[in-house]
Amino acid sequence: MLSRRRILGLLGSSCAVLLAPRWASAGVARAVSLADLVKRSTRVVHGVALEGSARWETIGEQRRIVSYVRFRVDELIGGAPPGASEIYVRTLGGQVNGVGQIVHGEAVLFAGQRCLAFLSDSGEGFDYVTAMAQGHYPLASDDAGALRLKGSPGLPELTGHGDSAVRRLVGQSLDDARSLIRGMAP
């Protein structure tokens, strides 16, 4: 038989476990419309990430890890042409000497992976993905061999996504996405 003290201790422990705060495991972001994504981007490209590296940089008075990916532009879908067929794309986060930083909601570009990307020129010799993961769409072949857009692996949960770029583009063929994007160009 349990003593009164033991019963109260178990009850108190159970309440503490139930009321303890939990860490969130995902980010939430406001959805960006396709029209806004096109408008905010310097260029929209179809290409492939070739290789990347990460390093420490100071951004906004804070030391951060950033990754630079060499990116081959196979097709300009909209906007200003890049200065060369290969450009550098900077994303936040990465790993340097065993220290890693994850930036929730950031685009994640993998070497060898084809994608459609909405890019903005930094004015500093590199581009960055407009609207982070909402501007990055990996491509995969469907059963018929057509390239289709997928959501970026870094894509957070989106709020207000009724007419979002993600909702309009994920699942589209590259040809259909190209037509949608070019239809938004000014």
Coordinates of C-alpha atoms in Angstrom, one line a residue:
M1 CA 0.0 0.0 0.0
L2 CA 1.3 3.5 -0.9
S3 CA 1.6 6.1 1.8
R4 CA -0.1 9.4 1.5
R5 CA 3.4 11.1 1.0
R6 CA 4.3 8.8 -1.8
I7 CA 0.9 9.3 -3.6
L8 CA 1.3 13.1 -3.4
G9 CA 4.8 12.9 -4.7
L10 CA 3.8 10.8 -7.7
L11 CA 0.9 13.2 -8.3
G12 CA 3.2 16.2 -8.1
S13 CA 5.7 14.6 -10.5
S14 CA 3.0 13.8 -13.0
C15 CA 1.7 17.4 -13.0
A16 CA 5.2 18.7 -13.4
V17 CA 5.8 16.5 -16.5
L18 CA 2.4 17.6 -18.0
L19 CA 3.0 21.3 -17.4
A20 CA 6.7 21.4 -18.5
P21 CA 7.4 23.5 -21.6
R22 CA 8.2 21.7 -24.8
W23 CA 10.6 22.9 -27.5
A24 CA 9.1 23.7 -30.9
S25 CA 10.5 21.5 -33.6
A26 CA 9.5 23.6 -36.6
G27 CA 9.4 27.2 -37.7
V28 CA 6.4 29.1 -38.9
A29 CA 6.5 31.8 -41.6
R30 CA 4.1 34.0 -43.5
A31 CA 3.5 32.7 -47.0
V32 CA 4.7 34.7 -49.9
S33 CA 2.5 34.9 -53.0
L34 CA 3.9 33.9 -56.4
A35 CA 3.5 37.5 -57.7
D36 CA 5.4 38.9 -54.7
L37 CA 8.1 36.3 -55.1
V38 CA 8.6 37.2 -58.8
K39 CA 8.6 40.9 -58.0
R40 CA 11.1 40.6 -55.2
S41 CA 13.5 38.5 -57.2
T42 CA 16.3 39.7 -59.5
R43 CA 16.1 36.5 -61.5
V44 CA 14.4 33.1 -61.6
V45 CA 16.6 30.3 -62.8
H46 CA 16.6 26.6 -63.4
G47 CA 19.9 25.0 -62.7
V48 CA 22.0 22.7 -60.5
A49 CA 24.0 23.2 -57.3
L50 CA 27.5 22.1 -58.0
E51 CA 29.5 22.3 -54.7
G52 CA 29.5 24.3 -51.6
S53 CA 31.5 25.4 -48.6
A54 CA 30.8 27.1 -45.3
R55 CA 32.5 29.8 -43.3
W56 CA 32.1 32.1 -40.4
E57 CA 31.0 35.7 -41.2
T58 CA 29.7 38.7 -39.3
I59 CA 26.2 39.5 -40.3
G60 CA 24.4 42.3 -38.4
E61 CA 27.1 42.4 -35.7
Q62 CA 26.7 38.6 -35.0
R63 CA 29.0 35.8 -36.0
R64 CA 27.2 33.3 -38.2
I65 CA 27.9 30.4 -40.4
V66 CA 27.0 30.9 -44.0
S67 CA 27.3 28.5 -46.9
Y68 CA 28.3 29.5 -50.5
V69 CA 27.1 27.1 -53.2
R70 CA 28.5 27.3 -56.8
F71 CA 25.4 27.1 -58.9
R72 CA 25.2 26.4 -62.7
V73 CA 22.4 28.3 -64.4
D74 CA 21.0 26.1 -67.2
E75 CA 18.0 28.4 -68.0
L76 CA 17.0 31.9 -67.2
I77 CA 13.2 31.8 -66.6
G78 CA 12.7 35.4 -65.7
G79 CA 14.5 38.6 -64.7
A80 CA 18.0 39.8 -65.3
P81 CA 20.5 37.4 -66.7
P82 CA 23.4 36.6 -64.3
G83 CA 26.9 37.8 -65.3
A84 CA 28.1 34.2 -65.9
S85 CA 26.7 30.7 -66.4
E86 CA 27.9 29.9 -62.9
I87 CA 27.1 32.0 -59.9
Y88 CA 27.5 31.8 -56.1
V89 CA 24.4 31.5 -53.9
R90 CA 24.7 32.2 -50.2
T91 CA 22.5 30.6 -47.6
L92 CA 22.5 31.0 -43.9
G93 CA 23.7 28.1 -41.8
G94 CA 26.1 25.2 -42.4
Q95 CA 29.0 23.5 -40.7
V96 CA 32.5 24.7 -40.0
N97 CA 35.1 22.5 -38.1
G98 CA 32.4 20.4 -36.5
V99 CA 30.3 23.3 -35.4
G100 CA 26.9 23.6 -37.2
Q101 CA 24.2 26.2 -37.4
I102 CA 20.7 25.5 -38.6
V103 CA 18.6 28.4 -39.8
H104 CA 14.9 27.3 -39.8
G105 CA 13.1 28.3 -42.9
E106 CA 16.3 28.7 -45.0
A107 CA 16.7 27.1 -48.4
V108 CA 18.9 24.0 -48.4
L109 CA 20.8 23.4 -51.7
F110 CA 22.4 20.0 -52.1
A111 CA 25.3 19.4 -54.5
G112 CA 24.1 17.7 -57.7
Q113 CA 20.4 18.6 -57.1
R114 CA 18.5 20.4 -59.9
C115 CA 16.1 23.1 -58.8
L116 CA 14.2 26.2 -59.7
A117 CA 15.3 29.1 -57.7
F118 CA 14.1 32.7 -57.2
L119 CA 17.3 34.7 -56.6
S120 CA 18.2 38.2 -55.5
D121 CA 21.5 39.9 -56.2
S122 CA 23.2 40.9 -53.0
G123 CA 25.4 43.5 -54.8
E124 CA 28.4 41.8 -53.2
G125 CA 29.2 39.1 -55.8
F126 CA 26.7 36.5 -54.8
D127 CA 22.9 35.9 -55.0
Y128 CA 20.7 34.7 -52.2
V129 CA 17.4 32.8 -52.4
T130 CA 14.5 35.2 -52.2
A131 CA 12.1 34.4 -49.3
M132 CA 14.5 31.7 -48.1
A133 CA 13.0 28.2 -48.6
Q134 CA 9.9 29.6 -50.2
G135 CA 12.0 30.6 -53.2
H136 CA 13.7 27.2 -53.7
Y137 CA 12.1 24.2 -55.5
P138 CA 14.1 21.0 -56.0
L139 CA 13.2 19.1 -59.2
A140 CA 12.4 15.4 -59.5
S141 CA 11.3 13.3 -62.5
D142 CA 7.8 11.9 -62.3
D143 CA 6.9 8.5 -63.8
A144 CA 6.6 10.0 -67.3
G145 CA 10.0 11.6 -67.0
A146 CA 8.7 15.2 -66.6
L147 CA 10.5 17.4 -64.1
R148 CA 8.2 18.4 -61.2
L149 CA 8.8 21.0 -58.5
K150 CA 9.0 19.8 -54.9
G151 CA 9.0 21.9 -51.7
S152 CA 12.4 22.9 -50.3
P153 CA 13.6 20.6 -47.4
G154 CA 13.9 23.7 -45.2
L155 CA 10.4 24.9 -45.8
P156 CA 8.6 25.8 -42.6
E157 CA 4.9 25.6 -41.8
L158 CA 3.3 28.5 -43.6
T159 CA 0.4 30.7 -42.4
G160 CA -1.9 32.5 -44.8
H161 CA -0.9 30.4 -47.7
G162 CA -4.1 30.5 -49.8
D163 CA -2.4 32.0 -52.9
S164 CA 1.1 31.3 -51.9
A165 CA 3.9 30.5 -54.3
V166 CA 4.5 27.2 -52.6
R167 CA 0.8 26.2 -53.0
R168 CA 0.9 27.2 -56.7
L169 CA 4.2 25.7 -57.6
V170 CA 4.8 22.4 -55.7
G171 CA 3.7 19.5 -57.9
Q172 CA 3.8 21.6 -61.1
S173 CA 5.8 20.4 -64.1
L174 CA 8.8 22.6 -64.9
D175 CA 7.0 23.7 -68.1
D176 CA 3.9 24.7 -66.3
A177 CA 5.9 26.5 -63.6
R178 CA 7.8 28.4 -66.3
S179 CA 4.6 29.6 -67.9
L180 CA 3.1 30.7 -64.5
I181 CA 6.3 32.6 -63.6
R182 CA 6.6 34.3 -67.0
G183 CA 2.9 35.3 -66.8
M184 CA 3.7 37.2 -63.6
A185 CA 6.6 39.2 -65.2
P186 CA 6.0 42.9 -65.6

